[in-house]
mmCIF file of N, CA and C in Angstrom:
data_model
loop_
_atom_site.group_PDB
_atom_site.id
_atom_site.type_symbol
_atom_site.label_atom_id
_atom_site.label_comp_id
_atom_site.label_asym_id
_atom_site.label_seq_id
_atom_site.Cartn_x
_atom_site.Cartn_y
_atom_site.Cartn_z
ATOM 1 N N UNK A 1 -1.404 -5.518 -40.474
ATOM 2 C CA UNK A 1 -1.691 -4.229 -41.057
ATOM 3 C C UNK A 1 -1.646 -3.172 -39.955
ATOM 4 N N UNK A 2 -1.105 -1.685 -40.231
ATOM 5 C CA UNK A 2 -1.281 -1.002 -39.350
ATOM 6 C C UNK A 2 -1.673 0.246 -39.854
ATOM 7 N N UNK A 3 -2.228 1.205 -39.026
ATOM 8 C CA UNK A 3 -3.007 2.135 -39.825
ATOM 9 C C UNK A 3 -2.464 3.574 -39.045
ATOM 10 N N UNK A 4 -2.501 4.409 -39.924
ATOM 11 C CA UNK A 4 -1.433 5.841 -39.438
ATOM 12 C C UNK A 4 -2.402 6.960 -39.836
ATOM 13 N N UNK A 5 -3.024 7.832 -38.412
ATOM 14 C CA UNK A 5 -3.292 9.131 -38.384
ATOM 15 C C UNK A 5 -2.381 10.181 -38.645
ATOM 16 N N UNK A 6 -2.781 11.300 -39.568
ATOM 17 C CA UNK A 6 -1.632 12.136 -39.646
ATOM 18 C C UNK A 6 -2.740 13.391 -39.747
ATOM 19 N N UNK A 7 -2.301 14.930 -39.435
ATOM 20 C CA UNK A 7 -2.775 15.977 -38.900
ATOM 21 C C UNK A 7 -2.025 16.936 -39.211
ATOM 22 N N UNK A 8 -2.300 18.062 -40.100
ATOM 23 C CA UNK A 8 -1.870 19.155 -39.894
ATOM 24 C C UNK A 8 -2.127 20.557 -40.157
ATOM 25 N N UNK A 9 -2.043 21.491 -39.788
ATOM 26 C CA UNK A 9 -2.629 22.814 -40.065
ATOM 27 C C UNK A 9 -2.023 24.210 -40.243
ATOM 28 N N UNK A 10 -2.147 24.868 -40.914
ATOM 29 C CA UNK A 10 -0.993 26.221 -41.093
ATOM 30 C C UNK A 10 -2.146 27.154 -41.409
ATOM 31 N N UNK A 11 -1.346 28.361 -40.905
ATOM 32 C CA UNK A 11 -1.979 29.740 -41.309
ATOM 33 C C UNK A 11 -2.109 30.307 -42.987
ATOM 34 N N UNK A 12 -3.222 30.928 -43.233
ATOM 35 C CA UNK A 12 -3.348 31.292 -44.522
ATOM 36 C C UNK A 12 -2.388 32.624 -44.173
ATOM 37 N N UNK A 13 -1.628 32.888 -45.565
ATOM 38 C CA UNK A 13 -0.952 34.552 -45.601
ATOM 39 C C UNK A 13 -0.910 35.054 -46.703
ATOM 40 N N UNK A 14 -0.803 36.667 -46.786
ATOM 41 C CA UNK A 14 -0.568 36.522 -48.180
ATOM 42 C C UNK A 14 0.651 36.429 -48.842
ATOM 43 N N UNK A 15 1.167 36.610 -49.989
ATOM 44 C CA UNK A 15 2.278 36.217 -50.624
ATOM 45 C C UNK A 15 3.512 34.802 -50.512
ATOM 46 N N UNK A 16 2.379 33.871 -50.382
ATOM 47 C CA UNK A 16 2.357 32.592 -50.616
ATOM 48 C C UNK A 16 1.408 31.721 -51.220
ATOM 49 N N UNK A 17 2.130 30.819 -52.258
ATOM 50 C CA UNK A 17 1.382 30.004 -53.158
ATOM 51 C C UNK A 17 0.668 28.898 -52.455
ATOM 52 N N UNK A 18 -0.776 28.947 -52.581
ATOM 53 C CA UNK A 18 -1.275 27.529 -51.971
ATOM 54 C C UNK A 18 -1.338 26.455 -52.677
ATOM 55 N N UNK A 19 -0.561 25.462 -51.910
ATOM 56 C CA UNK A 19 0.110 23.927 -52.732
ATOM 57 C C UNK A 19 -0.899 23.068 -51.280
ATOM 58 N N UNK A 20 -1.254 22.391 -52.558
ATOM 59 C CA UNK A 20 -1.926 21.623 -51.636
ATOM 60 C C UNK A 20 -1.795 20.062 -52.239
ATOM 61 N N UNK A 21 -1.634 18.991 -51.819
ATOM 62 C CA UNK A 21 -1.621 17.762 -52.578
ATOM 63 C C UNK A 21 -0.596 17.694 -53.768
ATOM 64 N N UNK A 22 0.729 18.991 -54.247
ATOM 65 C CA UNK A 22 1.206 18.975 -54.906
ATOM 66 C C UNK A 22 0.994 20.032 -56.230
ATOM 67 N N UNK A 23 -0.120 20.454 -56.001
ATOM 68 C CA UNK A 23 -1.217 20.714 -56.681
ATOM 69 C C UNK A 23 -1.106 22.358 -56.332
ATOM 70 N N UNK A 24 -0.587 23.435 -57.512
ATOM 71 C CA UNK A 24 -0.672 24.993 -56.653
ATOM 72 C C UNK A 24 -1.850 25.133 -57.450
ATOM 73 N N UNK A 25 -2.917 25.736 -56.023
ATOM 74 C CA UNK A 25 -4.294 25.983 -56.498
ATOM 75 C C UNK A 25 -4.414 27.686 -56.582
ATOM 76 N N UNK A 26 -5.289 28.328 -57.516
ATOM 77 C CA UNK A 26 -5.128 29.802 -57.148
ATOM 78 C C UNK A 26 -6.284 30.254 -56.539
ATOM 79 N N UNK A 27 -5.425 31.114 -55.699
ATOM 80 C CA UNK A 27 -6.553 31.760 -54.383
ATOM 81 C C UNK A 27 -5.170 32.878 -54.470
ATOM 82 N N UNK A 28 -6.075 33.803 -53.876
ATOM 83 C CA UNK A 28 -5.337 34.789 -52.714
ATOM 84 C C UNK A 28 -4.257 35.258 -51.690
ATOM 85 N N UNK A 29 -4.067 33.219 -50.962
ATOM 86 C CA UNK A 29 -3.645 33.581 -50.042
ATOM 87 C C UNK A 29 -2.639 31.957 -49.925
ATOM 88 N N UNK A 30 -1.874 31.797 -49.306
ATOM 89 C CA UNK A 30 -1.057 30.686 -49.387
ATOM 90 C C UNK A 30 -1.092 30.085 -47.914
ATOM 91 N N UNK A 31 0.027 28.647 -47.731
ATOM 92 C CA UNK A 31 -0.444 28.477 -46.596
ATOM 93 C C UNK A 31 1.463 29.452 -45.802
ATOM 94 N N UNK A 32 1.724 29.423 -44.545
ATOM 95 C CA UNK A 32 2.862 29.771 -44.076
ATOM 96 C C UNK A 32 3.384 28.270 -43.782
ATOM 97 N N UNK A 33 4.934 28.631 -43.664
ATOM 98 C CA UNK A 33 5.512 27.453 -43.422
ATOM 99 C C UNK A 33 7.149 27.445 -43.702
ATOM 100 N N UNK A 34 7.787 26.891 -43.521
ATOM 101 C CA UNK A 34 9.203 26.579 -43.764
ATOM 102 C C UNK A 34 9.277 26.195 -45.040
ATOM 103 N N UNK A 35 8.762 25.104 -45.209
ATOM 104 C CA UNK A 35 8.349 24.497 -47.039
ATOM 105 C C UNK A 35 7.528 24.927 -47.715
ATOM 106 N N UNK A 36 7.037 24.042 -48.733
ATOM 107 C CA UNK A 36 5.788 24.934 -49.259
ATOM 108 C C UNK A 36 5.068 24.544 -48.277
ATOM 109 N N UNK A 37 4.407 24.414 -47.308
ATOM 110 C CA UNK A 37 3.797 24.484 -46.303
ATOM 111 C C UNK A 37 2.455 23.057 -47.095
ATOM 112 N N UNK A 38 2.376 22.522 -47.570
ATOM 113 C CA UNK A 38 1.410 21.688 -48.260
ATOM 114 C C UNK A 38 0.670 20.916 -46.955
ATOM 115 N N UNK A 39 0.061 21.295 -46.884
ATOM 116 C CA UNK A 39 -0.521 20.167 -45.084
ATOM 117 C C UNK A 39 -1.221 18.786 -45.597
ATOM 118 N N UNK A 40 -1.465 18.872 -46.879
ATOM 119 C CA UNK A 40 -1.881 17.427 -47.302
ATOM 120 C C UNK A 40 -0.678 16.255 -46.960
ATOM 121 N N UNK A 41 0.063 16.988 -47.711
ATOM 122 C CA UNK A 41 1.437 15.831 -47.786
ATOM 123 C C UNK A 41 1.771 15.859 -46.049
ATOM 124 N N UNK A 42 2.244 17.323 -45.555
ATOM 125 C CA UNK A 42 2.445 16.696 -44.377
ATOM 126 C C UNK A 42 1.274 15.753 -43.564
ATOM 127 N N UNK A 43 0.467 15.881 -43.728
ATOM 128 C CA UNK A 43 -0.619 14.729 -42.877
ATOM 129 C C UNK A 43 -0.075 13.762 -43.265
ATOM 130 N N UNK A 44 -0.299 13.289 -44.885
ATOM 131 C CA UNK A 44 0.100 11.899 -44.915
ATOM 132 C C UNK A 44 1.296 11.466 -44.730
ATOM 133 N N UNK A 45 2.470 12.153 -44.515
ATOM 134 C CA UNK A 45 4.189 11.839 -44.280
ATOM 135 C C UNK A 45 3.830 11.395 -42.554
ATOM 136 N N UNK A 46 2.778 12.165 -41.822
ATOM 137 C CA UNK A 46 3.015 12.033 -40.662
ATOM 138 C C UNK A 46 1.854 10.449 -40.008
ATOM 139 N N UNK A 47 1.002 9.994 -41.215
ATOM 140 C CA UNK A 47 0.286 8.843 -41.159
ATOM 141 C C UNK A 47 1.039 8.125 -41.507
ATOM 142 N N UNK A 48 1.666 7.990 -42.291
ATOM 143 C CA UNK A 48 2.577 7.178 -42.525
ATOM 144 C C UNK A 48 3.713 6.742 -41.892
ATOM 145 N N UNK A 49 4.548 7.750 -41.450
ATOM 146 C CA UNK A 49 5.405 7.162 -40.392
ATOM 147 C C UNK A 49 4.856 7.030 -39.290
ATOM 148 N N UNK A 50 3.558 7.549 -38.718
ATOM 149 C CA UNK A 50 3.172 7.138 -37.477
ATOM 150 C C UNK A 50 2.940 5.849 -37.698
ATOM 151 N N UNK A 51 1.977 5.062 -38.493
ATOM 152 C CA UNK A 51 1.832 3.544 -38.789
ATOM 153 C C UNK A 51 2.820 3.049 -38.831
ATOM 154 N N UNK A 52 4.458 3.312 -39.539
ATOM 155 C CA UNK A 52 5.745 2.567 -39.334
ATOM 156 C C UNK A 52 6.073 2.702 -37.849
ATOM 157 N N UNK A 53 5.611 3.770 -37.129
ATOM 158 C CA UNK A 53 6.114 3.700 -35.692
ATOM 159 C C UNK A 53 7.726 4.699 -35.725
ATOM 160 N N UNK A 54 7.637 5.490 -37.087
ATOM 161 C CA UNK A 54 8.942 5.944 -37.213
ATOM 162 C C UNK A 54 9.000 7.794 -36.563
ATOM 163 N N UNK A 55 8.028 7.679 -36.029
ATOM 164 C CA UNK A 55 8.314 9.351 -35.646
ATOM 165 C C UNK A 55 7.128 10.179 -36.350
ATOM 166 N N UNK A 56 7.237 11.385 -36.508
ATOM 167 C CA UNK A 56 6.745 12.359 -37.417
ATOM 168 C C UNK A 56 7.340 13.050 -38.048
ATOM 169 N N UNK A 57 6.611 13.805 -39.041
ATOM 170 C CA UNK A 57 7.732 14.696 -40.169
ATOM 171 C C UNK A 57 8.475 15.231 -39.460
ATOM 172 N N UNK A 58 8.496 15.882 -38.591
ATOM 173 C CA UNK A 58 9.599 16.811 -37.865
ATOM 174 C C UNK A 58 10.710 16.335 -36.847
ATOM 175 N N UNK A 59 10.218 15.130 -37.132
ATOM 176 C CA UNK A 59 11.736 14.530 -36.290
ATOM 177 C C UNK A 59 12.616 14.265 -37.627
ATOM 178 N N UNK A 60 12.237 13.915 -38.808
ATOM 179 C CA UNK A 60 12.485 13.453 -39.663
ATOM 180 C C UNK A 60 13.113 15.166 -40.872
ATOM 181 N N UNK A 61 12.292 15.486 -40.663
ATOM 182 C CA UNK A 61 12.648 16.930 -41.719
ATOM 183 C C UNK A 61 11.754 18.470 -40.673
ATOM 184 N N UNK A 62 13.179 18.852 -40.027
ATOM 185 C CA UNK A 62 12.729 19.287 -38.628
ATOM 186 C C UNK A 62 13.209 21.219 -39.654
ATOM 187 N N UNK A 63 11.608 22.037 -38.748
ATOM 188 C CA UNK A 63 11.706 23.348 -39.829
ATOM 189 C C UNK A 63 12.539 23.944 -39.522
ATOM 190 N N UNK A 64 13.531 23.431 -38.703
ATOM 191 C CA UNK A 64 14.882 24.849 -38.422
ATOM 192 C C UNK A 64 15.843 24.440 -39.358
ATOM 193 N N UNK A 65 15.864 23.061 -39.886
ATOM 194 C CA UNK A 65 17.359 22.659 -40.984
ATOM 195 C C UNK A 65 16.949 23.457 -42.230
ATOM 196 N N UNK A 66 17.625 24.514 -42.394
ATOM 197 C CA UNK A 66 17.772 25.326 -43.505
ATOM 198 C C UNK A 66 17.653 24.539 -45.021
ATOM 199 N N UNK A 67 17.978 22.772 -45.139
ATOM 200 C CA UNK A 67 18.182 22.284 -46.644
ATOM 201 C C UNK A 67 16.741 21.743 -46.444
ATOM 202 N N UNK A 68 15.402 22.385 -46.064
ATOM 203 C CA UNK A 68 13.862 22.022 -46.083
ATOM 204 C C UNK A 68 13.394 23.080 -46.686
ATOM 205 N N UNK A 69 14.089 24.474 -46.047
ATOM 206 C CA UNK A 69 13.533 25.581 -46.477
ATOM 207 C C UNK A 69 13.316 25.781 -48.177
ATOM 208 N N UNK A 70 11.632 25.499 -48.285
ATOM 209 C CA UNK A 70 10.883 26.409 -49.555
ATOM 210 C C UNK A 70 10.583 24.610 -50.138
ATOM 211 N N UNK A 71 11.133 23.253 -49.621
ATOM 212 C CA UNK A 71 10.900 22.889 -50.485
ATOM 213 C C UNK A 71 9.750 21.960 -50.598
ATOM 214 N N UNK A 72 9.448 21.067 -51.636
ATOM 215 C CA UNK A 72 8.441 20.794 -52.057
ATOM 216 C C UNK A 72 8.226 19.748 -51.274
ATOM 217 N N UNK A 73 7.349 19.369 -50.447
ATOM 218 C CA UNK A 73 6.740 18.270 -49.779
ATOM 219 C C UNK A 73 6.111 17.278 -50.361
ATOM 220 N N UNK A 74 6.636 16.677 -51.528
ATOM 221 C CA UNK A 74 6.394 15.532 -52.633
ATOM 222 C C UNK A 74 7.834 15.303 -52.485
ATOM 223 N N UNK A 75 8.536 16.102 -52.420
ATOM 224 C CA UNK A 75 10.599 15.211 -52.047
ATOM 225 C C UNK A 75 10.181 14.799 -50.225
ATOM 226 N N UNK A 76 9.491 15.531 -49.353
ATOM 227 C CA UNK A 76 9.105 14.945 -48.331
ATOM 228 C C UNK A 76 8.789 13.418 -48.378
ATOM 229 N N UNK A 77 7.793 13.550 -48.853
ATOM 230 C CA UNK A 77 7.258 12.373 -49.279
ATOM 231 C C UNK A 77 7.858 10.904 -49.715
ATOM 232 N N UNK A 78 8.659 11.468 -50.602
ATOM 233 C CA UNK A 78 9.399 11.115 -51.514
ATOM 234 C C UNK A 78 10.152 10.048 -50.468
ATOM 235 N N UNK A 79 10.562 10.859 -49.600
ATOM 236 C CA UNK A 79 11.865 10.511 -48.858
ATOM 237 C C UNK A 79 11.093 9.849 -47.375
ATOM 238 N N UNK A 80 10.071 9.920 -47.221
ATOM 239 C CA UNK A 80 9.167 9.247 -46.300
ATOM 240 C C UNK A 80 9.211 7.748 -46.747
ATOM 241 N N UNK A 81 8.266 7.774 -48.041
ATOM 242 C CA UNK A 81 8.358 6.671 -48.630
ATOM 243 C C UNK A 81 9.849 5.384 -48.331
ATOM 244 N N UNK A 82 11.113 6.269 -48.728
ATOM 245 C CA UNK A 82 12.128 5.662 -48.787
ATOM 246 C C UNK A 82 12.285 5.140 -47.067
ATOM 247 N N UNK A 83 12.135 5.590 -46.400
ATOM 248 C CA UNK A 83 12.248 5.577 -44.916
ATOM 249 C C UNK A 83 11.124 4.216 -44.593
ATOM 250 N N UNK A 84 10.042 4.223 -45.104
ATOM 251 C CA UNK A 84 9.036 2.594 -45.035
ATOM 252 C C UNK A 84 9.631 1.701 -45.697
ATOM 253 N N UNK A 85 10.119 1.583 -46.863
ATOM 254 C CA UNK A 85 10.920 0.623 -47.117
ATOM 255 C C UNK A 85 11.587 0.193 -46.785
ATOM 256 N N UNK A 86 12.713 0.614 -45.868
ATOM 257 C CA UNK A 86 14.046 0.394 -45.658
ATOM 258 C C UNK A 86 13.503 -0.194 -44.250
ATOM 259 N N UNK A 87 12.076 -0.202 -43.766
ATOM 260 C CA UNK A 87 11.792 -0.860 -42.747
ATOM 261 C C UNK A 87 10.548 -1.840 -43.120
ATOM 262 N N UNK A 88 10.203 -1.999 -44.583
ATOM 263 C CA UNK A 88 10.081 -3.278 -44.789
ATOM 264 C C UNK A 88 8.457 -3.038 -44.862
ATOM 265 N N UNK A 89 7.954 -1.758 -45.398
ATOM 266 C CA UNK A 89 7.008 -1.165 -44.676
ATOM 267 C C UNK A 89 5.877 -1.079 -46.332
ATOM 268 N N UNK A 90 4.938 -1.240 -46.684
ATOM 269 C CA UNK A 90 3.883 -0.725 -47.825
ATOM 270 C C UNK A 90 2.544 -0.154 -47.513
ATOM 271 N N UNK A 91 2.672 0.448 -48.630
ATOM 272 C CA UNK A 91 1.604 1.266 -48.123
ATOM 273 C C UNK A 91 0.055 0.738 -48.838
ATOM 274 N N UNK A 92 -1.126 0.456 -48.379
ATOM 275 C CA UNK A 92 -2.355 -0.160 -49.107
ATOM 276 C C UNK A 92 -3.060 1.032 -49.653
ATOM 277 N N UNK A 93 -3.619 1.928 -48.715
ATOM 278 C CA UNK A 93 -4.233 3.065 -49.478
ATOM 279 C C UNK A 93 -4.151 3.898 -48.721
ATOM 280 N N UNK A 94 -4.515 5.190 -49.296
ATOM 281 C CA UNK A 94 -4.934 6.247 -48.461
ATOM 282 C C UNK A 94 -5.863 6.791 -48.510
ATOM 283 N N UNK A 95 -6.598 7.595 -47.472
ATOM 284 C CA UNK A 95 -7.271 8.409 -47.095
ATOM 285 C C UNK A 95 -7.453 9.445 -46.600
ATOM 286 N N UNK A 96 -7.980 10.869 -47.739
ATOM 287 C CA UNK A 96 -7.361 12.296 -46.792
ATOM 288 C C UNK A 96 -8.748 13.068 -46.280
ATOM 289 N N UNK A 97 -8.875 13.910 -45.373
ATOM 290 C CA UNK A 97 -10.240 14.791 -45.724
ATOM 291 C C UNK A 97 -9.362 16.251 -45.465
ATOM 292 N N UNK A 98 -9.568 17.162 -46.365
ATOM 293 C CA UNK A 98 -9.117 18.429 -46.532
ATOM 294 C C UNK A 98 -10.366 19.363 -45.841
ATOM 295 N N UNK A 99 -9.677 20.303 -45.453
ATOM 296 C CA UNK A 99 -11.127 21.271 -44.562
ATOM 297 C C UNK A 99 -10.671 22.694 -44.611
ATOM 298 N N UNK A 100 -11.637 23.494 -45.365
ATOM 299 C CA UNK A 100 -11.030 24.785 -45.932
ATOM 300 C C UNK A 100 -12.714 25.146 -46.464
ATOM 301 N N UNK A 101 -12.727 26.782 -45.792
ATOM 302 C CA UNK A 101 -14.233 26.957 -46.697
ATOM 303 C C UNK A 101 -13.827 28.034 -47.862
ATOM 304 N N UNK A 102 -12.770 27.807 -48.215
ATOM 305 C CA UNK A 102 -12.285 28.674 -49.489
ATOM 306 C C UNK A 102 -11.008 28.364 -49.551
ATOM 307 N N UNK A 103 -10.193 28.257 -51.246
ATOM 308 C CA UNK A 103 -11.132 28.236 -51.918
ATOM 309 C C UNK A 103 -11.889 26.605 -52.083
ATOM 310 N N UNK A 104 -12.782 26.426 -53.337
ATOM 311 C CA UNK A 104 -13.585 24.885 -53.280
ATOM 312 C C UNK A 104 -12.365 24.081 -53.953
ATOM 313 N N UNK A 105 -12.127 22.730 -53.562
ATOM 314 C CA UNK A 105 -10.716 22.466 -53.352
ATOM 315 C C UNK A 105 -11.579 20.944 -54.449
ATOM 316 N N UNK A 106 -12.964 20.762 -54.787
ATOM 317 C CA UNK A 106 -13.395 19.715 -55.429
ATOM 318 C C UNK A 106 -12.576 19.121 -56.688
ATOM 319 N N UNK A 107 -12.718 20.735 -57.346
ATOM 320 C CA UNK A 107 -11.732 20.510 -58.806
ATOM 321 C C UNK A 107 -10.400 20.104 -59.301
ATOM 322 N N UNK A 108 -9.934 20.278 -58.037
ATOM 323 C CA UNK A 108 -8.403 19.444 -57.560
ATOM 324 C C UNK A 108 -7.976 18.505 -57.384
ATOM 325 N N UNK A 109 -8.660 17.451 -56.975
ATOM 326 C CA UNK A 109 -8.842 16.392 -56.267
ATOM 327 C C UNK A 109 -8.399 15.480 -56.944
ATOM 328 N N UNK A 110 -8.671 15.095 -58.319
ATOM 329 C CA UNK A 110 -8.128 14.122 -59.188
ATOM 330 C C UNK A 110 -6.843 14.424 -59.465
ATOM 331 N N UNK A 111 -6.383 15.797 -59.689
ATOM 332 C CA UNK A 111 -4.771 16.120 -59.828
ATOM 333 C C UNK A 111 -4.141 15.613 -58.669
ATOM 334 N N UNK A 112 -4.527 16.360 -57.298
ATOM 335 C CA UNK A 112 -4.150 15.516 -56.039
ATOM 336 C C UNK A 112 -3.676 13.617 -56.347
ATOM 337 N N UNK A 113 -4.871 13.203 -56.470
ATOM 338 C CA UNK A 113 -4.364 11.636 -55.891
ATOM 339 C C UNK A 113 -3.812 11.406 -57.292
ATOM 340 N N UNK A 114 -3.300 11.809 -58.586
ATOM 341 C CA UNK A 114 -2.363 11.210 -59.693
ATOM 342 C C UNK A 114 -1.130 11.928 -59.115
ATOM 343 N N UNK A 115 -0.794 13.004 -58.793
ATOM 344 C CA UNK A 115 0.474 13.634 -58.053
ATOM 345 C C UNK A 115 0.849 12.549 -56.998
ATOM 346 N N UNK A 116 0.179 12.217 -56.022
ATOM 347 C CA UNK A 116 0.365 11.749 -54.946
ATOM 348 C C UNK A 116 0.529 10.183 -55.264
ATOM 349 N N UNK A 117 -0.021 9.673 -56.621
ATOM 350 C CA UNK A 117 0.042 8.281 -56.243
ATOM 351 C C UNK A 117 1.540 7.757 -57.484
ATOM 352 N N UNK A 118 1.613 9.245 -57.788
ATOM 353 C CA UNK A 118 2.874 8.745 -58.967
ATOM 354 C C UNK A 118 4.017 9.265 -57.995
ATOM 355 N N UNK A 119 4.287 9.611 -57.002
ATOM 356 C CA UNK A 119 4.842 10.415 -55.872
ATOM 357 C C UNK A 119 5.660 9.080 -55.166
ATOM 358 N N UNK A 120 4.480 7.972 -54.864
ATOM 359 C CA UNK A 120 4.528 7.067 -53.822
ATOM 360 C C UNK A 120 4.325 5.607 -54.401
ATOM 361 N N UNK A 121 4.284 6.112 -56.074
ATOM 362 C CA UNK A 121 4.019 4.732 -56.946
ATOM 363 C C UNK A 121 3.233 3.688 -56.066
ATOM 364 N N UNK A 122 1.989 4.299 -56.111
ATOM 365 C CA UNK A 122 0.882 3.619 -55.830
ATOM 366 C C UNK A 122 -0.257 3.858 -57.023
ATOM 367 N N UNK A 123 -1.233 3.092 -56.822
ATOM 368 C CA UNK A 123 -2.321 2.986 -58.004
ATOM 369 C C UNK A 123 -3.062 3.990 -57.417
ATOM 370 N N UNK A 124 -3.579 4.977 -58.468
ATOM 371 C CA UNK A 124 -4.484 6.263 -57.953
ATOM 372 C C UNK A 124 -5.430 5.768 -57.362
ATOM 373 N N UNK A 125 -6.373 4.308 -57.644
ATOM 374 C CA UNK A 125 -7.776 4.281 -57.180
ATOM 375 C C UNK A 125 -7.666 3.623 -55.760
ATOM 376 N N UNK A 126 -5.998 4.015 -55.128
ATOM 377 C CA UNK A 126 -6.167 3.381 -53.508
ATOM 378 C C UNK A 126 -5.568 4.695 -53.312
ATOM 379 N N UNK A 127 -5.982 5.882 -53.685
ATOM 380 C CA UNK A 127 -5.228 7.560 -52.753
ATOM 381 C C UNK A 127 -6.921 8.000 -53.032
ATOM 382 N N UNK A 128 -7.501 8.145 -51.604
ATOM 383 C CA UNK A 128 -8.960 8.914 -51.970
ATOM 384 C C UNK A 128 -8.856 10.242 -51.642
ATOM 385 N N UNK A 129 -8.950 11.502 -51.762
ATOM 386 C CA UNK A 129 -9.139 12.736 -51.023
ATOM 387 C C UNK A 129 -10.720 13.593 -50.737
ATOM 388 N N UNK A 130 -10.617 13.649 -49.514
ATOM 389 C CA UNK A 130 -12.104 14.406 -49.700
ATOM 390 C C UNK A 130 -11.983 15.919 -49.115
ATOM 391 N N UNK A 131 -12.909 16.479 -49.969
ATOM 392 C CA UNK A 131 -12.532 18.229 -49.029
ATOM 393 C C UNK A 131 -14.207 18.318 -48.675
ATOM 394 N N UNK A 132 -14.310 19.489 -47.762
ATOM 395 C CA UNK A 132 -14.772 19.940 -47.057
ATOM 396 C C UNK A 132 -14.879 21.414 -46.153
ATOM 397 N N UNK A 133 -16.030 21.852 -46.223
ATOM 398 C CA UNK A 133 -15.795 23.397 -45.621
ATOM 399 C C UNK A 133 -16.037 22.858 -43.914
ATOM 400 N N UNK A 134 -15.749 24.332 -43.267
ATOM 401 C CA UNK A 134 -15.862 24.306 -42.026
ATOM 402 C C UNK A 134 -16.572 24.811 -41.177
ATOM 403 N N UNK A 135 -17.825 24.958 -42.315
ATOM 404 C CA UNK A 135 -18.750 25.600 -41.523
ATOM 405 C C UNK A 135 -18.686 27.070 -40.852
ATOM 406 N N UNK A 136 -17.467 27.725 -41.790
ATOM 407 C CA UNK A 136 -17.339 29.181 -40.952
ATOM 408 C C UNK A 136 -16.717 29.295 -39.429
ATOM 409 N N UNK A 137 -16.162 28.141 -39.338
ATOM 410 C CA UNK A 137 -15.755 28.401 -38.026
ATOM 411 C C UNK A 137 -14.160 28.601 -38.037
ATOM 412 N N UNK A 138 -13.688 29.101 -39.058
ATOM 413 C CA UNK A 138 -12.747 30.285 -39.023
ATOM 414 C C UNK A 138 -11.225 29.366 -39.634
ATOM 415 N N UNK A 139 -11.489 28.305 -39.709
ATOM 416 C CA UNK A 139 -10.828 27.013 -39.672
ATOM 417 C C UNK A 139 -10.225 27.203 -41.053
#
């Protein structure tokens, strides 16, 4: 068994939709990014191939190739997935913690892991997500 950290973070702006887990939540403010900027998915694209030992998203779907731009990071995924297989690779479960003190990201959460586990055709009750504020520290 091997187990894959994945990490990521983007600026809030305005006139962008915040997609998070697949999931466009409404707030204010969106995240920035080349794609939809979703940092859920990228964490887990980048746990995941880190546990295959295959790189990270951006070696893999790098933000200057113009055929990424705007798109949905569930075809990321998508295509992550395909990339563990072809090295023989499954996935057991996951585990996310989301960190945002706005907006409350609780009510989401079940949309999250059915997006994500019909995404990666996995059983929802092995995709857990947890959110979390940040205590104001600007995060």
């Amino acid at each position: 068994m091997r187990i894959g950290i994945g990490y990521d973070i983007h600026a809030l702006v305005n006139d962008r939709d915040l997609v998070l887990g697949g999931v466009t939540i409404p707030f204010e403010k969106g995240l920035m990014g080349h794609s939809d900027a979703d940092v859920l998915i990228h964490a887990i694209c980048d746990a995941l191939l880190g546990a295959a030992g295959k790189g990270d998203i951006g070696i893999h779907f790098p933000d200057n190739d113009p055929g990424y731009k705007g798109i949905s990071s569930l075809k990321l995924l998508a295509a992550t997935m395909d990339i563990l297989h072809l090295a023989r690779y499954d996935v057991i479960n996951i585990d996310c913690t989301l960190f945002a003190q706005a907006p409350k990201l609780a009510p989401f959460r079940q949309s999250m892991e059915t997006i994500i586990a019909d995404t990666i055709d996995l059983d929802p009750n092995r995709i857990n997500i947890k959110a979390t504020t940040t205590e104001r520290l600007g995060v």
